[in-house]
PDB file of C-alpha atoms in Angstrom:
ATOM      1  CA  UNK A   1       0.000   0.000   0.000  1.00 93.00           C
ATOM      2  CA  UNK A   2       1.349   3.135  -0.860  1.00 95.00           C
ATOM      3  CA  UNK A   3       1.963   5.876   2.042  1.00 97.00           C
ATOM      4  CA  UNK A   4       2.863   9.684   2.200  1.00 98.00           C
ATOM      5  CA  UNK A   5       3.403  10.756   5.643  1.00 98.00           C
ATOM      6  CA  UNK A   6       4.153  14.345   6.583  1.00 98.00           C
ATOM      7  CA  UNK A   7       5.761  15.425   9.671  1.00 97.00           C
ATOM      8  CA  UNK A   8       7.276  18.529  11.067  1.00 97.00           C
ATOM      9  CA  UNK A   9       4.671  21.088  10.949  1.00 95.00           C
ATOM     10  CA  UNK A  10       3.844  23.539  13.716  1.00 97.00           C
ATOM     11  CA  UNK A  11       3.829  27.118  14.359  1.00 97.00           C
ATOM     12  CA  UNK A  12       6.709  29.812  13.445  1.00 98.00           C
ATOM     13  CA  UNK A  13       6.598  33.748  13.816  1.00 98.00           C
ATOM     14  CA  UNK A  14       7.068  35.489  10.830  1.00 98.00           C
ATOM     15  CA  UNK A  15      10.466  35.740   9.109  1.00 98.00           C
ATOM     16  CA  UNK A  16      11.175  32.083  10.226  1.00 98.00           C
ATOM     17  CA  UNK A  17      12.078  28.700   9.232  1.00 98.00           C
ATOM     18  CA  UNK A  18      10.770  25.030   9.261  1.00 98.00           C
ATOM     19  CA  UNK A  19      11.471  21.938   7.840  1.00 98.00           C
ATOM     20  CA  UNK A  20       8.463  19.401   6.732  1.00 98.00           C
ATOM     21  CA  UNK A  21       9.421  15.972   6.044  1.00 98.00           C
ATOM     22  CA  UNK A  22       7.300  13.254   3.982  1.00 98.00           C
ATOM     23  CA  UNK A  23       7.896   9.800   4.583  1.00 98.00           C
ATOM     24  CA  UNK A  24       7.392   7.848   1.555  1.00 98.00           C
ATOM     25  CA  UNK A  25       6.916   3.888   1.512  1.00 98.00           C
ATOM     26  CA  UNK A  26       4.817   0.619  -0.709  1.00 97.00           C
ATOM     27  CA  UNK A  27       6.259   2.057  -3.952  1.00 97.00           C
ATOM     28  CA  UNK A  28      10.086   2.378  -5.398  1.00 97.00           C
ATOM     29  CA  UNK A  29      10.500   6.070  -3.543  1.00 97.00           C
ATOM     30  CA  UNK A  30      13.689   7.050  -5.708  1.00 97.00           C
ATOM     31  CA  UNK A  31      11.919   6.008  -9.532  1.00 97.00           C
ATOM     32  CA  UNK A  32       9.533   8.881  -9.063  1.00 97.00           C
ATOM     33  CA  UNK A  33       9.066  12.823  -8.977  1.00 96.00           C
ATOM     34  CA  UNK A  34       7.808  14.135  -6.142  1.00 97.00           C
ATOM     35  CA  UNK A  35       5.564  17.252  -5.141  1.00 98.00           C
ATOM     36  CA  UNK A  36       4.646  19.859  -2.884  1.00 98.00           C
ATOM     37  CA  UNK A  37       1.406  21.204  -2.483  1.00 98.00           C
ATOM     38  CA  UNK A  38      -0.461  23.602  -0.021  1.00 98.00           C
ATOM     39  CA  UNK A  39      -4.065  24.369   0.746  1.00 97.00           C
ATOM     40  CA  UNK A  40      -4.301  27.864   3.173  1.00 93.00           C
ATOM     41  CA  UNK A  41      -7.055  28.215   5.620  1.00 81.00           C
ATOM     42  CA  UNK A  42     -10.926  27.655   3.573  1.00 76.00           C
ATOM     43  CA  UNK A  43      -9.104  28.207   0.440  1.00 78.00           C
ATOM     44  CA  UNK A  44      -8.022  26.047  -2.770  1.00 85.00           C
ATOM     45  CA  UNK A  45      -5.183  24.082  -3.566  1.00 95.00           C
ATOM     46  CA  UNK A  46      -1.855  25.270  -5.153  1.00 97.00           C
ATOM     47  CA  UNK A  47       1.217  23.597  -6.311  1.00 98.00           C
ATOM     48  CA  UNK A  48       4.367  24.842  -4.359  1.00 98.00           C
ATOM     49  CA  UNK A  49       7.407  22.817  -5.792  1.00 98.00           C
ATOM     50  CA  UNK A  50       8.510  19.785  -7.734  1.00 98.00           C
ATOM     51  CA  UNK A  51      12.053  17.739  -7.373  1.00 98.00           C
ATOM     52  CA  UNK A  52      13.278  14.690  -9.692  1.00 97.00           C
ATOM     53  CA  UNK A  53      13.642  11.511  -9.140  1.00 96.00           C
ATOM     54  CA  UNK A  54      17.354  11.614  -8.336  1.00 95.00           C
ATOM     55  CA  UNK A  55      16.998  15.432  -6.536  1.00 95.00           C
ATOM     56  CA  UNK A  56      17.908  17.099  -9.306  1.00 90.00           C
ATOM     57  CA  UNK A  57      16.180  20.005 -10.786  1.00 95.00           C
ATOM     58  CA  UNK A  58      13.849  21.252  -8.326  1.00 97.00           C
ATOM     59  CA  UNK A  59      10.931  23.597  -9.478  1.00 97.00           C
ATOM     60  CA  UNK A  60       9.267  25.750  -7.538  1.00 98.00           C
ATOM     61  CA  UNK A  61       6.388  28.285  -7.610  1.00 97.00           C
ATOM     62  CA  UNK A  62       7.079  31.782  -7.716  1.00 96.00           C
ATOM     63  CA  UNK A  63       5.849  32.710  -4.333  1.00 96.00           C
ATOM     64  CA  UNK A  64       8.205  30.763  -3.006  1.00 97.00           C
ATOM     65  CA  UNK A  65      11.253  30.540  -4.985  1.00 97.00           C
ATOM     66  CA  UNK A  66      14.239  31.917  -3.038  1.00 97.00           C
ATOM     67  CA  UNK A  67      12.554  31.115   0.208  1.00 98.00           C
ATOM     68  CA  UNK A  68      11.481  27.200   0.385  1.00 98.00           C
ATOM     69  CA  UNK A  69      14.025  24.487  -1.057  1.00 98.00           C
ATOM     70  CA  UNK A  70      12.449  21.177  -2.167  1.00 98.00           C
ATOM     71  CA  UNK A  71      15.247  17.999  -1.416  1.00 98.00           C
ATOM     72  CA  UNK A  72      15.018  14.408  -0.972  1.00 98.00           C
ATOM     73  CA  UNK A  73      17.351  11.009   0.144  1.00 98.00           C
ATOM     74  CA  UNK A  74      16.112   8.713  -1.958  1.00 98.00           C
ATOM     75  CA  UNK A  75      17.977   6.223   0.875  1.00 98.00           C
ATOM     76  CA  UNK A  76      15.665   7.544   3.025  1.00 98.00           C
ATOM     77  CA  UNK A  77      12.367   7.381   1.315  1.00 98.00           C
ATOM     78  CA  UNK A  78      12.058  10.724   2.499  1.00 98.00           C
ATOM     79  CA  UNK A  79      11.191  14.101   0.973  1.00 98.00           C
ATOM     80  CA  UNK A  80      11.788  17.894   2.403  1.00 98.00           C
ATOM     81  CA  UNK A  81      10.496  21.406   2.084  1.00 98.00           C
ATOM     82  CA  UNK A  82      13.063  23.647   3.714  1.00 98.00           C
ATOM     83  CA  UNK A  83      10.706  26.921   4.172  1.00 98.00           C
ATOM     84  CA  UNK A  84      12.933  29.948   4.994  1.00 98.00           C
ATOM     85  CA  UNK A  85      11.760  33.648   5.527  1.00 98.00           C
ATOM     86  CA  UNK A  86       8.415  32.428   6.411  1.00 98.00           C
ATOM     87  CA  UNK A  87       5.421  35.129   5.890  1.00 97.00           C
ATOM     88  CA  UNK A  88       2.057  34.644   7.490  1.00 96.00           C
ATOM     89  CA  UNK A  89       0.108  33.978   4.077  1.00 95.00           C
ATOM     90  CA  UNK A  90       2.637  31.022   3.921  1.00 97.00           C
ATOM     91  CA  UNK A  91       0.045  29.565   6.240  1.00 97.00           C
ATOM     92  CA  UNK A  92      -1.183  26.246   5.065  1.00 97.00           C
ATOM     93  CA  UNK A  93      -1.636  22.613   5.582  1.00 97.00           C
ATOM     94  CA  UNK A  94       1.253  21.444   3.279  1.00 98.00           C
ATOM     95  CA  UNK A  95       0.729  17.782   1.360  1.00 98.00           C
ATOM     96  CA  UNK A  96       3.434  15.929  -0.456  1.00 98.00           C
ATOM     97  CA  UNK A  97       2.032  14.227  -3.365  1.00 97.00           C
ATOM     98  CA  UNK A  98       3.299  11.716  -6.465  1.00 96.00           C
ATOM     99  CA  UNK A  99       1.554  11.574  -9.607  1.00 91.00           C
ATOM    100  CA  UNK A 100       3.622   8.928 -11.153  1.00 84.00           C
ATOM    101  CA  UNK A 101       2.422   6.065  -9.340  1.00 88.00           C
ATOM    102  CA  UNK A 102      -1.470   5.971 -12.233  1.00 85.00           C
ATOM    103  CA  UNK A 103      -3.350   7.673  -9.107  1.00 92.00           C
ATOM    104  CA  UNK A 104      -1.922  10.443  -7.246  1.00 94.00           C
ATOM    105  CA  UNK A 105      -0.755   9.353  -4.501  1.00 96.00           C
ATOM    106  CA  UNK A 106      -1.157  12.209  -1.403  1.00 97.00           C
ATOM    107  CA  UNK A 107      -0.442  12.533   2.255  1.00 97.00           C
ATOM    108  CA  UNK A 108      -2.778  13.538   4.968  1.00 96.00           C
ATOM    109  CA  UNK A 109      -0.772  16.865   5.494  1.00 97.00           C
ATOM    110  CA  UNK A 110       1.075  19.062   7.825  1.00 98.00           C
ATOM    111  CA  UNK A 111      -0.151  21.995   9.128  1.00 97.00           C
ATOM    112  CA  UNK A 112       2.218  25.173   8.754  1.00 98.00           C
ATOM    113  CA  UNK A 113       0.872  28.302  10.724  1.00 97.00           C
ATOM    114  CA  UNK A 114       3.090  31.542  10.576  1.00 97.00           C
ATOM    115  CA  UNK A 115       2.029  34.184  13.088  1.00 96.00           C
ATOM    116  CA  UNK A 116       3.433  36.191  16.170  1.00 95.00           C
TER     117      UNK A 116
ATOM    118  CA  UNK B   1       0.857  28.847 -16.787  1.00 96.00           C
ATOM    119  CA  UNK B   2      -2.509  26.202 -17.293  1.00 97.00           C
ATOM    120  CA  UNK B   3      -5.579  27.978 -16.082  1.00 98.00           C
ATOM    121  CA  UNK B   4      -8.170  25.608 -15.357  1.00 98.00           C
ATOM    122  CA  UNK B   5     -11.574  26.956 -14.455  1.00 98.00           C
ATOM    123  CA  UNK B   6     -14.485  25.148 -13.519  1.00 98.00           C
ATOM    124  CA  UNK B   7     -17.963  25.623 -13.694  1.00 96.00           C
ATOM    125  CA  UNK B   8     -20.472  26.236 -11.542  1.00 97.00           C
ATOM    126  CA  UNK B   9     -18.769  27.721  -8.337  1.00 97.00           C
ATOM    127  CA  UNK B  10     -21.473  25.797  -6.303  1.00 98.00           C
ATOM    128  CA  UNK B  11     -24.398  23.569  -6.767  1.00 97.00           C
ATOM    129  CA  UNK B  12     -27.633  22.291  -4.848  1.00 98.00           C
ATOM    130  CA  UNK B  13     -29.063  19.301  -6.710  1.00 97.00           C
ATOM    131  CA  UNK B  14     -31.669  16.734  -5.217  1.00 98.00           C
ATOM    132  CA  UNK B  15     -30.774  13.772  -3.147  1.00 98.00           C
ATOM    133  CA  UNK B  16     -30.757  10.852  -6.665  1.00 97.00           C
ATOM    134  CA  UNK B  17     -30.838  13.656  -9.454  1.00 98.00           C
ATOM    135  CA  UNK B  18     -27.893  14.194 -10.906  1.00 98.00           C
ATOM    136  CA  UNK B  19     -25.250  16.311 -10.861  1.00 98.00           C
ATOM    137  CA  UNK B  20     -22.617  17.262 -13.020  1.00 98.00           C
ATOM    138  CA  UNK B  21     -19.553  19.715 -12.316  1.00 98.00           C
ATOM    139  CA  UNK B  22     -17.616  21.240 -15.757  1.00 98.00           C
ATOM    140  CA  UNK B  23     -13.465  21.953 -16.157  1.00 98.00           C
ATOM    141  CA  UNK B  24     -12.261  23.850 -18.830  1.00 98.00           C
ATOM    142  CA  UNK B  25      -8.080  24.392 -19.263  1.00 98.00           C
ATOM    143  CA  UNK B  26      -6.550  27.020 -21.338  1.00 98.00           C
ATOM    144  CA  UNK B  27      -4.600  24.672 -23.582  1.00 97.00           C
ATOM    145  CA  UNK B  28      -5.082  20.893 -24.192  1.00 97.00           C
ATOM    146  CA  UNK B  29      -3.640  18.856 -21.604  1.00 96.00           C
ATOM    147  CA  UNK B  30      -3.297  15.394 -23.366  1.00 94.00           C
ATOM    148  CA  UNK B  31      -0.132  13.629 -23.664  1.00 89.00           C
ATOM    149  CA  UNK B  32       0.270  12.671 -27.719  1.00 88.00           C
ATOM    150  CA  UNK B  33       2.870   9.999 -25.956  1.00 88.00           C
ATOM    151  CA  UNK B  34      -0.004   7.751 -24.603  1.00 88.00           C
ATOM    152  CA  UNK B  35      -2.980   9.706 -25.738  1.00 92.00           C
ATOM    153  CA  UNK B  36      -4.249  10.484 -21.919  1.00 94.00           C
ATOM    154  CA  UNK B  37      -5.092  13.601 -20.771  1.00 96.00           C
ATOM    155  CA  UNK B  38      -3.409  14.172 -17.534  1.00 95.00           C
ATOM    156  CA  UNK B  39      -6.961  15.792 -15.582  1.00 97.00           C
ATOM    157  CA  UNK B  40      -7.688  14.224 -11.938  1.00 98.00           C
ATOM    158  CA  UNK B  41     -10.696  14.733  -9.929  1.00 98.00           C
ATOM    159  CA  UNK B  42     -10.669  15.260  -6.234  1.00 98.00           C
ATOM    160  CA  UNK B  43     -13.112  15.395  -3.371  1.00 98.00           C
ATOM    161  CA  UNK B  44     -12.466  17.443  -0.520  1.00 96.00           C
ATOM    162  CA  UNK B  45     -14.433  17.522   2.594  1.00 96.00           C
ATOM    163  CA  UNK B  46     -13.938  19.220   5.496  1.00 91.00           C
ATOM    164  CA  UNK B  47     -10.908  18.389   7.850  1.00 90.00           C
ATOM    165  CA  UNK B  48      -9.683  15.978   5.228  1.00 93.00           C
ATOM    166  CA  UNK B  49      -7.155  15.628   2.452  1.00 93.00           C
ATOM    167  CA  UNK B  50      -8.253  15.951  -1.150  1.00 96.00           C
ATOM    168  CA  UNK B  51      -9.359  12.460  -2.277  1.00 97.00           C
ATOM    169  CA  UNK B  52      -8.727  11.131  -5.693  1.00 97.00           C
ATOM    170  CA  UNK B  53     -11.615  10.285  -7.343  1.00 98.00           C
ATOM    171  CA  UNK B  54     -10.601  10.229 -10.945  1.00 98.00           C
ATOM    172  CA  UNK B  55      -7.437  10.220 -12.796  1.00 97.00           C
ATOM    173  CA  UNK B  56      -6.864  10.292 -16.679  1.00 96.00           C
ATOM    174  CA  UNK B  57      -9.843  11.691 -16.828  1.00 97.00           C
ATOM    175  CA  UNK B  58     -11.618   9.222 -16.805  1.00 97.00           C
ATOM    176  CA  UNK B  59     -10.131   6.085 -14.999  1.00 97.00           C
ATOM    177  CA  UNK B  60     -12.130   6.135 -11.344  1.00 97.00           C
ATOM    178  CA  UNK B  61     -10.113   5.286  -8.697  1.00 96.00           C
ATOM    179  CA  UNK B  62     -10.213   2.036  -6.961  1.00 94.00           C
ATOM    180  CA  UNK B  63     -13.080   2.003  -4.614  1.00 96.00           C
ATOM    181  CA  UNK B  64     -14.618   4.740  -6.003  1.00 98.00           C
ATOM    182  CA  UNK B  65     -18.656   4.373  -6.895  1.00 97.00           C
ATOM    183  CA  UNK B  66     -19.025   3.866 -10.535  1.00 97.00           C
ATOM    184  CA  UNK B  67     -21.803   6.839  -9.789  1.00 98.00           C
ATOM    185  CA  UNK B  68     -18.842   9.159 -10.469  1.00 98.00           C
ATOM    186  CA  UNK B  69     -17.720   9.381 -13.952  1.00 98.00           C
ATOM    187  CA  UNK B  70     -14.975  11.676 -15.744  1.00 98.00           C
ATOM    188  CA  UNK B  71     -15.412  12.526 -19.388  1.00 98.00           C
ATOM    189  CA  UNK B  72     -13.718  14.567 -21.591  1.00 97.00           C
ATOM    190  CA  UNK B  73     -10.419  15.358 -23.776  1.00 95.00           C
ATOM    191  CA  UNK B  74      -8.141  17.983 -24.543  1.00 93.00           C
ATOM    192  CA  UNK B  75      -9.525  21.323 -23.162  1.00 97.00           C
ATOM    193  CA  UNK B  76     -13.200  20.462 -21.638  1.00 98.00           C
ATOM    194  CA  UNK B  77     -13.686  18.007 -19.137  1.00 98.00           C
ATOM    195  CA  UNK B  78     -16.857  16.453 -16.935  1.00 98.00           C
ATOM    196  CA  UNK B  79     -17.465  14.780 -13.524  1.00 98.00           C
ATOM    197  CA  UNK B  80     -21.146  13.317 -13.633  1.00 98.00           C
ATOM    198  CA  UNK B  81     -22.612  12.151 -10.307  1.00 98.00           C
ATOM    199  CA  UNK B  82     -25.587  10.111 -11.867  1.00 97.00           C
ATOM    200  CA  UNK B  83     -27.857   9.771  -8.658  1.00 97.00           C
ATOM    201  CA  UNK B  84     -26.358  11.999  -5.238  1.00 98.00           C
ATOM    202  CA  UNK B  85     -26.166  10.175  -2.197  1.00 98.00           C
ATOM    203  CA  UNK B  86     -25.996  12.577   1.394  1.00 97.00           C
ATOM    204  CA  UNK B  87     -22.475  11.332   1.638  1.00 97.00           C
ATOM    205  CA  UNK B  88     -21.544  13.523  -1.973  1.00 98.00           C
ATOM    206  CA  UNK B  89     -21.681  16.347  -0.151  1.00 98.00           C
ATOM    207  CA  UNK B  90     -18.395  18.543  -0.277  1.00 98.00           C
ATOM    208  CA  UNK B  91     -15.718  20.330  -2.291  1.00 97.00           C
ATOM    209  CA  UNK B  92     -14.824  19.284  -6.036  1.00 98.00           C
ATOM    210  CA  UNK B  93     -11.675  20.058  -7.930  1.00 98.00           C
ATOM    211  CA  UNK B  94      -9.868  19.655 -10.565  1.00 98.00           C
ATOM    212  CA  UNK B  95      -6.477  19.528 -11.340  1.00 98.00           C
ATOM    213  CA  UNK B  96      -3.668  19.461 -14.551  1.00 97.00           C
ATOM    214  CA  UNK B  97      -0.818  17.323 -14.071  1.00 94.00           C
ATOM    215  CA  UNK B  98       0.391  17.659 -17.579  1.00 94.00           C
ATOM    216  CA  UNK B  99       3.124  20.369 -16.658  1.00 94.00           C
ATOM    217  CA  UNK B 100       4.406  22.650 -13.642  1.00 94.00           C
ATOM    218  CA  UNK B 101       3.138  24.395 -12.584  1.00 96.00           C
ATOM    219  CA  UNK B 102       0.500  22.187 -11.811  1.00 96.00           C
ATOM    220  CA  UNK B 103      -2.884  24.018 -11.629  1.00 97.00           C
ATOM    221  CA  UNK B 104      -5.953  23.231  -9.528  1.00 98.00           C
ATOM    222  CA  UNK B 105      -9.302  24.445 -10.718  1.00 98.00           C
ATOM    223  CA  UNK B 106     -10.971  27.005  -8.033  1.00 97.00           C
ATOM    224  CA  UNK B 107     -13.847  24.050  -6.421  1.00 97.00           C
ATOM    225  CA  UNK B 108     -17.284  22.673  -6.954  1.00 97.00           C
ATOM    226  CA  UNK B 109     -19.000  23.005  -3.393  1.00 97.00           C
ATOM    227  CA  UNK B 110     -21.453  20.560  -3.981  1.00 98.00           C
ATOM    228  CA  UNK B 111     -24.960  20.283  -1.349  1.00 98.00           C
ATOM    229  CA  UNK B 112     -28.257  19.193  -1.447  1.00 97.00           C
ATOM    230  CA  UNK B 113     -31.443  20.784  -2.290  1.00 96.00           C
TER     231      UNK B 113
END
């Protein structure tokens, strides 16, 4: 059975930093992309960043780019989101997500909330 | 940047009637490479992740009621609820997976009338 588990949210004042983790297992972790996606407070979903299978060439949206760096160890099974500089409409419950699997495969989230 | 937009915003259809949520994208998303389009269909409701209802457009998940049906190619795309059930009620979306950034339509809220 294939699992996404998140870990590592909680709450940060503005300006900064968390790590969220996603612990990936029941499929071959290191043969497929992997995403990031958020969903803020009674609001709709957007796509935050995208890495490779082997961690190369991470994408990333452009509210976030220079702040949040996507990584993985594929020895692991494990994926990041680094989230620097942290603003309070970064505010979100933050999935990880794999569309290469046929079905998307998504977690059950991790709740982010920036505020002082 | 794929802009998918679906219609309506929200919709109150009878408990059995059915009811049918629209997704239009501003270029085709089908892959010539296997001829799928890369559309998914979620269900949201409240306090949970976004469950995948549909992929391919048209492939229903595993476990899925065969009440829920995707349609559709290229541009314009359909999720048909042929007879609502109480348990229907919630949050709709769709979403491109053909290239980042990945785009999410706005939502469906589905109730009853």
């Amino acid at each position: 059975e294939v699992q996404l588990v998140e870990s590592g949210g909680g709450l940060v004042q503005p300006g900064g930093s968390l790590r969220v983790s996603c612990a990936a297992s029941g499929f071959t972790f290191s043969a497929y992309y992997m995403h990031w996606v958020r969903q803020t407070p009674g609001k709709g979903l957007v796509w935050v960043s995208r890495i490779n299978s082997d961690g190369s060439n991470p994408v990333y949206a452009d509210f976030v780019k220079g702040r949040f760096t996507i990584s993985r160890d594929n020895a692991k099974n494990t994926l990041y989101l680094q989230m620097n500089s942290l603003k309070v409409e970064d505010t979100a419950v933050y999935y990880c997500v794999c569309y290469g699997l046929g079905s998307p495969a998504w977690g059950q989230g991790a709740l982010v909330s920036v505020s002082s | 940047d794929i802009v998918m937009t679906q219609s309506p915003d929200s919709l109150a259809v009878s408990l059995g009637e059915r009811a049918t949520i629209n997704c239009k994208s501003s270029q085709s998303v089908l892959y010539s490479s296997n001829n799928k389009n890369s559309l998914t269909w979620y269900q949201q409701k409240p306090g949970q992740p976004p469950k995948v209802l549909i992929y391919w457009a048209s492939t229903r998940e595993s476990g899925v009621p065969d009440r829920f049906t995707g349609s559709g190619s290229g541009t314009d795309f359909t999720l048909t609820i042929s007879s609502l059930q109480a348990e229907d009620v919630a949050v709709y979306y769709c979403q491109q997976y053909y290239t980042t950034p990945l785009t999410f339509g706005q939502g469906t809220r589905l109730e009853i009338k």
